[in-house]
Short mmCIF file of C-alpha atoms in Angstrom, two decimals:
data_model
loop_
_atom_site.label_atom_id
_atom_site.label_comp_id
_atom_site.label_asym_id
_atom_site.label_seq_id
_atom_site.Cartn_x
_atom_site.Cartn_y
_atom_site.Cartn_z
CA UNK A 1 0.00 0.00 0.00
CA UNK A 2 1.47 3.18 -1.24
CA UNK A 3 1.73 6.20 0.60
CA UNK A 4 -0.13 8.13 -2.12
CA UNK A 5 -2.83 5.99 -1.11
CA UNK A 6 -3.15 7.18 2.43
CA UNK A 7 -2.14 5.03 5.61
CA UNK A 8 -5.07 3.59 6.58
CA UNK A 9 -5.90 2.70 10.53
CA UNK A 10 -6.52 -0.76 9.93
CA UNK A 11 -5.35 -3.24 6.40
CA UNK A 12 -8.17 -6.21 6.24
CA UNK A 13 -7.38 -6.49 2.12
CA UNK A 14 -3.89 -7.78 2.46
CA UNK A 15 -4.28 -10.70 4.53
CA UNK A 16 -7.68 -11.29 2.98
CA UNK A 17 -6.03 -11.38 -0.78
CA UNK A 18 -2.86 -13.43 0.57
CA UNK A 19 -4.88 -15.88 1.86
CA UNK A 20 -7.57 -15.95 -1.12
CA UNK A 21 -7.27 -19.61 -2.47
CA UNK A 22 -7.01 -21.48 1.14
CA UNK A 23 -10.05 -18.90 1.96
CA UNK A 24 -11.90 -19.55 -1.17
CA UNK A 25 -11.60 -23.41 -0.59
CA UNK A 26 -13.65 -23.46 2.51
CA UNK A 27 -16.22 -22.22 1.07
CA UNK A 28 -16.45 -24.41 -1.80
CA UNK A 29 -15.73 -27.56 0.92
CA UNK A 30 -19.00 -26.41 2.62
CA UNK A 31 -20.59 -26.57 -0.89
CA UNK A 32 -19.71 -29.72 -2.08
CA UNK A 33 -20.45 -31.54 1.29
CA UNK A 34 -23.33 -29.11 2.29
CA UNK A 35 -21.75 -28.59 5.60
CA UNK A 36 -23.35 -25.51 6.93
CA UNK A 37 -23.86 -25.65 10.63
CA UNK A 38 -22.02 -28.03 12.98
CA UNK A 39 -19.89 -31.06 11.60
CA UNK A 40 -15.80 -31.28 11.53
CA UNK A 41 -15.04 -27.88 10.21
CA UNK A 42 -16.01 -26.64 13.89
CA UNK A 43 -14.74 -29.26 15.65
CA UNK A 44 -11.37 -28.75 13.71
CA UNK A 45 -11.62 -24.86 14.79
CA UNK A 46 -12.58 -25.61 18.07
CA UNK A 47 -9.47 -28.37 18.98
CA UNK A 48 -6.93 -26.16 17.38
CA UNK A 49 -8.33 -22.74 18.98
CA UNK A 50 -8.16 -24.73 22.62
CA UNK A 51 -4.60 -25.78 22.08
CA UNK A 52 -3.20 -22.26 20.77
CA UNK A 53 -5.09 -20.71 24.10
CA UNK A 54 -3.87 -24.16 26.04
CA UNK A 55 -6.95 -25.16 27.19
CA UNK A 56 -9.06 -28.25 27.43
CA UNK A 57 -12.17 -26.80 25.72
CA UNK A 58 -13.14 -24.36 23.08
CA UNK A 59 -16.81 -23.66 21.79
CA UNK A 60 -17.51 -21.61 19.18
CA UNK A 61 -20.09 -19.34 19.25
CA UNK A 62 -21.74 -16.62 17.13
CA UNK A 63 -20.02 -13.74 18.81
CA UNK A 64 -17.83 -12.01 21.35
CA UNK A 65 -20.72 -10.88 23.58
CA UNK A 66 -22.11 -14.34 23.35
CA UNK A 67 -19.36 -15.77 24.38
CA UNK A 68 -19.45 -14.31 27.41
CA UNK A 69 -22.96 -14.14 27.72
CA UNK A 70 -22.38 -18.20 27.99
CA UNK A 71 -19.64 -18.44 29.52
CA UNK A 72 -20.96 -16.30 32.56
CA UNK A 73 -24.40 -18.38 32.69
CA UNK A 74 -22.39 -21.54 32.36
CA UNK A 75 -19.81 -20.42 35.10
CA UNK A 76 -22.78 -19.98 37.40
CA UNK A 77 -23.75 -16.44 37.58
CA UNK A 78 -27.24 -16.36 38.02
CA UNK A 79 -30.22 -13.18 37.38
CA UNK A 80 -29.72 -10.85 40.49
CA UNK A 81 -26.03 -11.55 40.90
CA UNK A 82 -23.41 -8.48 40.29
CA UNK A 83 -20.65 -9.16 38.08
CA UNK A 84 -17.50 -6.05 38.57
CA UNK A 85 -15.82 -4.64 35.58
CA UNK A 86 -14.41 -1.76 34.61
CA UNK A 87 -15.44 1.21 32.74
CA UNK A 88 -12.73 1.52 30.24
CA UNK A 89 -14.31 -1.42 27.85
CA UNK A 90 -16.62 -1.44 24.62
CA UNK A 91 -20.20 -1.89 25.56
CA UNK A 92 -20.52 -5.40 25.17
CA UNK A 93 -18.48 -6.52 28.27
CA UNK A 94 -21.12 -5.08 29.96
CA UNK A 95 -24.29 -6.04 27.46
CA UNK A 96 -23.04 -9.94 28.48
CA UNK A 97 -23.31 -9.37 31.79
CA UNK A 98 -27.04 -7.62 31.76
CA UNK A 99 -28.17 -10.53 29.35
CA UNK A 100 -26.66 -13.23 31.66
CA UNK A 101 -29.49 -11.19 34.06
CA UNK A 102 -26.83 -9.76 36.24
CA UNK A 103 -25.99 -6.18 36.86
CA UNK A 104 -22.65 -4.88 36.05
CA UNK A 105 -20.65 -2.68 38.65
CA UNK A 106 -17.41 -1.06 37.92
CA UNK A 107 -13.74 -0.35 39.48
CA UNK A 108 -11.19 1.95 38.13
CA UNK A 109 -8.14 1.08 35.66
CA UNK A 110 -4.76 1.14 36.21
CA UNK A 111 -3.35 4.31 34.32
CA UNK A 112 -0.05 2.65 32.90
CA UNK A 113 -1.60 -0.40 31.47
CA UNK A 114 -5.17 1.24 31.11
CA UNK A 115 -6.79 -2.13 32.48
CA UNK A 116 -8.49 -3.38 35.74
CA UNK A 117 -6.37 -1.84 39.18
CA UNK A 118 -6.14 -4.99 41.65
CA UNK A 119 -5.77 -2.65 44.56
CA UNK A 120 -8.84 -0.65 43.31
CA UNK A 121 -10.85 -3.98 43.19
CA UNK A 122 -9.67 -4.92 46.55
CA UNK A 123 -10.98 -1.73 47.79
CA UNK A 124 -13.71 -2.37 46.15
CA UNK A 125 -14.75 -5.65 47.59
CA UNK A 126 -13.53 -4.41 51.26
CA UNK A 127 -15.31 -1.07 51.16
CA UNK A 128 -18.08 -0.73 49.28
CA UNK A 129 -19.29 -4.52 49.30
CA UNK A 130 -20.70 -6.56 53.13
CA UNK A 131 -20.60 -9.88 53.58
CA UNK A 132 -23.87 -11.25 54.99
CA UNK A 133 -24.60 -15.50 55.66
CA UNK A 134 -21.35 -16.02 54.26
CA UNK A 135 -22.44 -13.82 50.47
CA UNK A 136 -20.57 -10.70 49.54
CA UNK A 137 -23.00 -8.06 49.21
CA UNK A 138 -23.09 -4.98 47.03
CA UNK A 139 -23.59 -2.07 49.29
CA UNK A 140 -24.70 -0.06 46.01
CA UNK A 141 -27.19 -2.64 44.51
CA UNK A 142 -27.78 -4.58 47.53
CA UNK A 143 -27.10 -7.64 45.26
CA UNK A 144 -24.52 -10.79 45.62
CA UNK A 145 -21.27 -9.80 44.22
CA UNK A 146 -20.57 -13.20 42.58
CA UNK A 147 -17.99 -12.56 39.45
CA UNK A 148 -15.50 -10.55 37.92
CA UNK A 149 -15.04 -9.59 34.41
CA UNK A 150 -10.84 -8.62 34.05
CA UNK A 151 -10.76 -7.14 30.56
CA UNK A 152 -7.66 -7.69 28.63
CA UNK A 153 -7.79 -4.21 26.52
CA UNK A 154 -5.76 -3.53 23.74
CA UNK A 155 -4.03 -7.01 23.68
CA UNK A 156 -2.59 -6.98 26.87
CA UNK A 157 -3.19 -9.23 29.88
CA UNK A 158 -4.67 -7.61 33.03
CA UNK A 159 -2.61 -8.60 36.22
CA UNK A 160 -4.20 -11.85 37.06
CA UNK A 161 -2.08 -13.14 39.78
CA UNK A 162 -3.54 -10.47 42.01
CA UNK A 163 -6.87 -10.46 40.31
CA UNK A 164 -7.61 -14.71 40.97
CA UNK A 165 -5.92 -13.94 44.51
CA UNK A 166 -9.02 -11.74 45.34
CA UNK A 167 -11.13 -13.77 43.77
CA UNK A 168 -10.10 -16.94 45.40
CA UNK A 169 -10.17 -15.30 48.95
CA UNK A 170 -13.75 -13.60 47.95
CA UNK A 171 -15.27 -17.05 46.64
CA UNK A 172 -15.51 -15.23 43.46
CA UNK A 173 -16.29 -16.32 39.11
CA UNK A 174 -13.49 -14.73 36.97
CA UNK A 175 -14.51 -14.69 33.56
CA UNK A 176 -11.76 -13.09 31.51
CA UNK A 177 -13.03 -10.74 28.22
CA UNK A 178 -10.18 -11.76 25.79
CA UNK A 179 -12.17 -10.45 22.76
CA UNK A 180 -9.14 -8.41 21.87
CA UNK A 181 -6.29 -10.98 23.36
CA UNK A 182 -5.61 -13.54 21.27
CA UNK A 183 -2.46 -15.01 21.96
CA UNK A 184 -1.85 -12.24 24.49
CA UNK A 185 0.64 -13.95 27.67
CA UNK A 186 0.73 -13.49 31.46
CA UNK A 187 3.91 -14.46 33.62
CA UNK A 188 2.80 -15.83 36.41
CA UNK A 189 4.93 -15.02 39.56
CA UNK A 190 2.76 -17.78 41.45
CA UNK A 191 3.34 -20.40 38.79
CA UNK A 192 6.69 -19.46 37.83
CA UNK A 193 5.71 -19.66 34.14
CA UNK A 194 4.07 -18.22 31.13
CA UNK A 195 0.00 -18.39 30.63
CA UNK A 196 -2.49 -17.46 27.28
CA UNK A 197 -4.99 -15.47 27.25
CA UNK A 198 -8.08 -17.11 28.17
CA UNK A 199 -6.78 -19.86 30.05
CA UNK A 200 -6.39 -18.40 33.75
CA UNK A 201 -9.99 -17.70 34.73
CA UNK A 202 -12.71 -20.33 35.18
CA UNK A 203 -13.84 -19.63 31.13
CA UNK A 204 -12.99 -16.83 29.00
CA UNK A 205 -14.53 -14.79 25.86
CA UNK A 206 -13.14 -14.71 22.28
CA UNK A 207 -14.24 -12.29 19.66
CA UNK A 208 -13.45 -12.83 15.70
CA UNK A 209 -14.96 -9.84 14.65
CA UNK A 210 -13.05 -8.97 11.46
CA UNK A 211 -10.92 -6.69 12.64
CA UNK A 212 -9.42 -8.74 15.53
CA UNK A 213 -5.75 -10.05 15.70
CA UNK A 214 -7.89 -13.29 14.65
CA UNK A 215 -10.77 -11.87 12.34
CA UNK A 216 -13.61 -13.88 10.83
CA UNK A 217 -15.06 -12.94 7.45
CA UNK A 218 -18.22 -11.85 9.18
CA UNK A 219 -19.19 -12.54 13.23
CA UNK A 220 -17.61 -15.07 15.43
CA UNK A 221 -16.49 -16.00 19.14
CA UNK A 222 -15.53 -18.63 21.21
CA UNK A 223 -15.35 -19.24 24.69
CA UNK A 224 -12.24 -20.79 26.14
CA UNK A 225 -12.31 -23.25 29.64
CA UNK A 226 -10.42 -25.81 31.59
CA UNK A 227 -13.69 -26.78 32.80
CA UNK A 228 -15.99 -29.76 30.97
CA UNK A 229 -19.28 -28.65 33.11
CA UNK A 230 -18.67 -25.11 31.46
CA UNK A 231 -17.61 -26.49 28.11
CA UNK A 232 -20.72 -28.09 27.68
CA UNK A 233 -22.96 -25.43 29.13
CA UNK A 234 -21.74 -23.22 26.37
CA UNK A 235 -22.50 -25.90 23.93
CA UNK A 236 -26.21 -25.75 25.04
CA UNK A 237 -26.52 -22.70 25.64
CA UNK A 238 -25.57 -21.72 22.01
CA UNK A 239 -27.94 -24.54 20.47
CA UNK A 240 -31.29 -23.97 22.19
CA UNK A 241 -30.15 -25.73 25.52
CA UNK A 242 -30.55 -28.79 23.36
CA UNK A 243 -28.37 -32.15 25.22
CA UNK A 244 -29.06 -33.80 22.02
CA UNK A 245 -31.38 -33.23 18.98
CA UNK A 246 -35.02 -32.10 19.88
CA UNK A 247 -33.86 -32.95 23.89
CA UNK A 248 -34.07 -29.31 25.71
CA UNK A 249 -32.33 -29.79 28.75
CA UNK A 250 -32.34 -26.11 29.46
CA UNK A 251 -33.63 -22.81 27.73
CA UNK A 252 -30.93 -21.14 25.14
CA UNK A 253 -30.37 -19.21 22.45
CA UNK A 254 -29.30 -19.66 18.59
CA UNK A 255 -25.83 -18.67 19.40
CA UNK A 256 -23.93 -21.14 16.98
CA UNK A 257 -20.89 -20.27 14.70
CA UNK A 258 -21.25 -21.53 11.29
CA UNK A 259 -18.60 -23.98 9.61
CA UNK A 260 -17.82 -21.53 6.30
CA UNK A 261 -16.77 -18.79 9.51
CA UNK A 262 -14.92 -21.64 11.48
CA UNK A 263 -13.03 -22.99 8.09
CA UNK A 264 -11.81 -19.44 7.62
CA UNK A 265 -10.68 -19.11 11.30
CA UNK A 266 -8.75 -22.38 11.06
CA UNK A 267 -6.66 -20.83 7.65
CA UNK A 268 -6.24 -17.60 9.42
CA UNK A 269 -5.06 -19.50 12.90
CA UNK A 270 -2.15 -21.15 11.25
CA UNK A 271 -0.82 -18.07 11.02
CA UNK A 272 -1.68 -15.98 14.17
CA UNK A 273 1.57 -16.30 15.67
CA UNK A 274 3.48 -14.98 12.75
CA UNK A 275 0.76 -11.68 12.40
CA UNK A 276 1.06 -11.53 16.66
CA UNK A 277 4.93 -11.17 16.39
CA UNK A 278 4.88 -8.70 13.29
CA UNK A 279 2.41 -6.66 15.89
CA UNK A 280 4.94 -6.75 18.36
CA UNK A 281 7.58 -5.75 16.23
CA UNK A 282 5.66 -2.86 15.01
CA UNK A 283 4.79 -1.65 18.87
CA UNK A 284 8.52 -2.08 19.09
CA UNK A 285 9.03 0.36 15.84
CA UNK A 286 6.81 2.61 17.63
CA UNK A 287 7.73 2.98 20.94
CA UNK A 288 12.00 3.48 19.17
CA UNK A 289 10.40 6.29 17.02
CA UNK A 290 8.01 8.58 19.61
CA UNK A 291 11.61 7.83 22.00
CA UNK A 292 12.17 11.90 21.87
CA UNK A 293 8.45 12.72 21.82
CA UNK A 294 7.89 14.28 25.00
CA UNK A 295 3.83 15.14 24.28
CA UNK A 296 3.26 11.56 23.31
CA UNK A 297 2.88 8.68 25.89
CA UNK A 298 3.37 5.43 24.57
CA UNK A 299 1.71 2.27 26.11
CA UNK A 300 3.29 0.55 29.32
CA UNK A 301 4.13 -3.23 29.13
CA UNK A 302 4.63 -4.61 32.26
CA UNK A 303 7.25 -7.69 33.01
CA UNK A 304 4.85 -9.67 33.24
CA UNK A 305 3.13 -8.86 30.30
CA UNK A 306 3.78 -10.00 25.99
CA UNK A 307 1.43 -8.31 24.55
CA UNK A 308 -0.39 -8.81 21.12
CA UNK A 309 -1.04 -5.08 20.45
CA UNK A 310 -4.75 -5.28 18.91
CA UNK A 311 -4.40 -1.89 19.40
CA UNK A 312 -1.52 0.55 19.55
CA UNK A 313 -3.19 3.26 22.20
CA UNK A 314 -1.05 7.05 22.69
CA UNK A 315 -1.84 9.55 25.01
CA UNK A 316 -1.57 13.06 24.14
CA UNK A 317 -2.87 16.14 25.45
CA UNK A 318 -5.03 17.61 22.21
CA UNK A 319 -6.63 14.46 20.78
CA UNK A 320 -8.96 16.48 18.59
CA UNK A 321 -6.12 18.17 16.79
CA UNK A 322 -3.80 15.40 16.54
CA UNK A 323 -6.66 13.49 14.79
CA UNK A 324 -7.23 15.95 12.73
CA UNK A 325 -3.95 17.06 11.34
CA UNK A 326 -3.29 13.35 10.88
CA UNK A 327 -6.37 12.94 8.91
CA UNK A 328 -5.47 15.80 6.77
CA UNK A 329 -2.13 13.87 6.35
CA UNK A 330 -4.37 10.98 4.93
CA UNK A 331 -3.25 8.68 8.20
CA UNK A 332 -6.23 6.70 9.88
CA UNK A 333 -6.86 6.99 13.91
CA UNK A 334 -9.35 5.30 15.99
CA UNK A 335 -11.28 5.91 19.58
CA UNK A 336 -11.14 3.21 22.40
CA UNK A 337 -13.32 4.38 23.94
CA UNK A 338 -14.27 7.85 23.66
CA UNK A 339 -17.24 8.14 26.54
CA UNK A 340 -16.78 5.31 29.55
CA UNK A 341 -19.72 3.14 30.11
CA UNK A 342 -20.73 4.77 33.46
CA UNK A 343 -21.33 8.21 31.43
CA UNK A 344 -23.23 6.34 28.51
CA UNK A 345 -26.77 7.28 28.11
CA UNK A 346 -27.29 3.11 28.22
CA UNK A 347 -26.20 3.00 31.75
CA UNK A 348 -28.00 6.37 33.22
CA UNK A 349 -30.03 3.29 35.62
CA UNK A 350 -26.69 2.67 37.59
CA UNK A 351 -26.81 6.52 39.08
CA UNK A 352 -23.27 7.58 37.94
CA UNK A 353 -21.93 10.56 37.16
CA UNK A 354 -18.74 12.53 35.97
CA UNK A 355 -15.66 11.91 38.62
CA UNK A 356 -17.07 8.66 39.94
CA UNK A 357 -13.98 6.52 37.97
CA UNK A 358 -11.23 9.22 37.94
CA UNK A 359 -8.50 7.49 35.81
CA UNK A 360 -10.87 6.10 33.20
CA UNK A 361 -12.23 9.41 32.85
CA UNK A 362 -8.79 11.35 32.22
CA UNK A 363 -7.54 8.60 29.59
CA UNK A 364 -10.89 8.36 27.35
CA UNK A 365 -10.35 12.48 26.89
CA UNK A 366 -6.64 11.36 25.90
CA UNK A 367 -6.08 8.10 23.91
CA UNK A 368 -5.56 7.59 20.25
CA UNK A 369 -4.97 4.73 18.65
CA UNK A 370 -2.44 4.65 16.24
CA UNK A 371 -2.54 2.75 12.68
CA UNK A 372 -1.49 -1.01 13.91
CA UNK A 373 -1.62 -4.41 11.69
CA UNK A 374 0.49 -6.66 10.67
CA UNK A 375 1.51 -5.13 7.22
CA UNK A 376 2.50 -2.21 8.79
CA UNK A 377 5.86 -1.22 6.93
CA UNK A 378 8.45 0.48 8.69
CA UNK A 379 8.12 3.30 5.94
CA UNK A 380 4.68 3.84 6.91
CA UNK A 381 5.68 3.87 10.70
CA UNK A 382 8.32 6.49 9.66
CA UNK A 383 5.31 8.55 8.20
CA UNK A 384 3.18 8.48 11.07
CA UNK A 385 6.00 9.45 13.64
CA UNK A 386 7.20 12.12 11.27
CA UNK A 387 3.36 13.96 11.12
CA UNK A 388 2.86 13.19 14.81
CA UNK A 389 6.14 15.23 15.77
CA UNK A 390 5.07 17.85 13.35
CA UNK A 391 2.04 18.41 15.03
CA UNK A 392 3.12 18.10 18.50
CA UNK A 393 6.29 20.38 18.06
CA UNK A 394 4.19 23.07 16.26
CA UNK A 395 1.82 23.42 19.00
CA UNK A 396 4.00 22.96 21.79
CA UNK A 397 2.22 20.10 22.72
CA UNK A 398 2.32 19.83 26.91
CA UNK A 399 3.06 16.05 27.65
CA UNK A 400 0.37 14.24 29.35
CA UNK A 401 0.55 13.65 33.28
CA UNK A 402 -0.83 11.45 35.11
CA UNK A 403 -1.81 12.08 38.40
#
């Protein structure tokens, strides 16, 4: 992709045209064998998808938000329950937990790695939560605190170690949103080795929306577990609660991926770790080239952390005009997220208002996300840094603080 042509945010032509034979002959395998819904093509997905995340189980489902939808009913969180997240997320984190008929409550992010604080949660659960015939109880809601929802944002692993500490002591469900995580890794200092995304909490939640590190062509999710109970919750949950055909064990939903979508993911998973590693290696180009940017702060990677940069997420203090001079420079930016979930109109039941989440509320006014894929050149990288300096040395740009 030329420069003439613009640097775009995000590439999905490249990979798609790369890959357009071993794409084009799923679809004409589903054809020729009319397999449509179900069958080996999922299985396939699902057996390789556990093993990359190294798990026991995988099920595909028809989305991200179902897939956590599921995996939070399956897990055991029940209508009335409270599951905590934070609000520094896209919507559907907290859409799965109001469809699994819980109600979401929130604790504030960490400002260097932008995801859940463990020593905000644990202030949380000691402050502004009572524990009454042995339940912890919401002092807010009034409702059984029962789960938390660690999102791994941008591609980078949320500090589990302390997070399944608290949850252990608390007799809590961790369900971990890894919709934008995929192959993301967590050093345990408890283990003593290296975990995947989607393998520490009691189940996890995939997305394959097209855009992710792993994209369908179209809508797609999986949930990831150790657990066989959960495993096969999911699997009736997305097939009308249905233990075999026309047996309705339970009541669920039409949540099932098809096998054309699940073909596709098994071409594109081959080669995940290759496209995860040219992402790092791009974050890497980044952070060398902003080095002398003083109004630009570049992500934090813990230790701990190998991230799988989904996103690549500056802060800087005039978003507005850095958005716009780079779109004037024909360079594509993105938004995560530009309002919090406590401040969205959706959300006006839960009685929050401006100041309530402090951090969250200073970053969303701050972040950009930079153009990040894997066929990112380094000349392209070179183009960005080069109009981001421009516009930051021009207006004297102030660099961000964080309090």
């Amino acid at each position: 992709m030329s420069h003439s042509q613009g640097i775009p945010f995000l590439d999905l032509v490249t990979p798609h045209v790369e890959l357009e034979q071993e794409l084009t002959a799923v679809f004409q395998k589903a054809l020729r064998t009319a397999g449509f819904i179900g069958g080996a093509m999922v299985e396939d997905f699902e057996h390789a998808f556990a093993a990359f995340c190294q798990t026991n189980y995988a099920v595909a489902v028809n989305s991200g938000t179902d897939a956590l939808r599921f995996a939070l009913i399956a897990a055991g969180v029940k209508p009335g329950d409270v599951a905590v997240t934070v609000p520094n997320t896209f919507i559907a984190t907290t859409e799965a937990i109001s469809q699994a008929g819980a109600q979401p409550e929130f604790v504030d992010i960490d400002e260097r790695t932008y995801n859940m604080d463990p020593a905000k949660l644990h202030a949380y659960l000691e402050t502004r939560c009572t524990q009454k015939d042995g339940r912890l109880i919401s002092n807010r809601s009034g409702r059984p605190v029962t789960a938390i929802v660690p999102v791994h944002l941008y591609g980078q692993m949320v500090d589990m170690d302390a997070i399944l500490e608290l949850a252990e002591r608390y007799h809590l469900i961790v369900i971990e949103d890894a919709c934008q995580a995929h192959g993301a890794e967590y050093f345990s200092r408890k283990h003593n080795r290296w975990f995947k995304a989607g393998s520490m909490g009691q189940a996890a939640g995939f997305s394959f929306y097209p855009g992710k590190n792993l994209g369908a062509c179209g809508e797609g999710g999986a949930v990831t577990t150790n657990e066989a109970k959960i495993a096969q919750g999911c699997k009736m949950l997305r097939d009308h609660g249905q233990a075999k055909k026309y047996y309705h064990d339970i009541e669920g939903y039409n949540g099932r991926l098809d096998s054309i979508q699940t073909g596709i993911l098994s071409v594109k998973l081959k080669h995940l770790a290759a496209w995860n590693e040219r992402r790092r290696e791009r974050a890497a180009g980044y952070k060398r080239l902003f080095v002398n940017s003083t109004g630009v702060q570049t992500p934090f990677e813990p230790s701990w952390s190998r991230a799988v940069y989904h996103l690549y997420v500056v802060r800087v203090a005039d978003r507005e005009g850095l958005m716009s001079h780079l779109k004037d420079a024909g360079i594509g930016t993105g938004i995560h997220y530009p309002i919090p979930l406590h401040l969205q109109k959706a959300y006006e039941s839960l009685g929050h208002k401006a100041g309530d989440f402090p951090v969250t509320e200073r970053v969303a006014h701050e972040i950009v996300s930079m153009p990040m894929f894997p066929t990112l050149t380094s000349d392209q990288q070179k183009v960005v840094i080069s109009q981001v300096k421009q516009f930051v040395d021009s207006t004297q740009l102030q660099p961000v603080e964080r309090a």
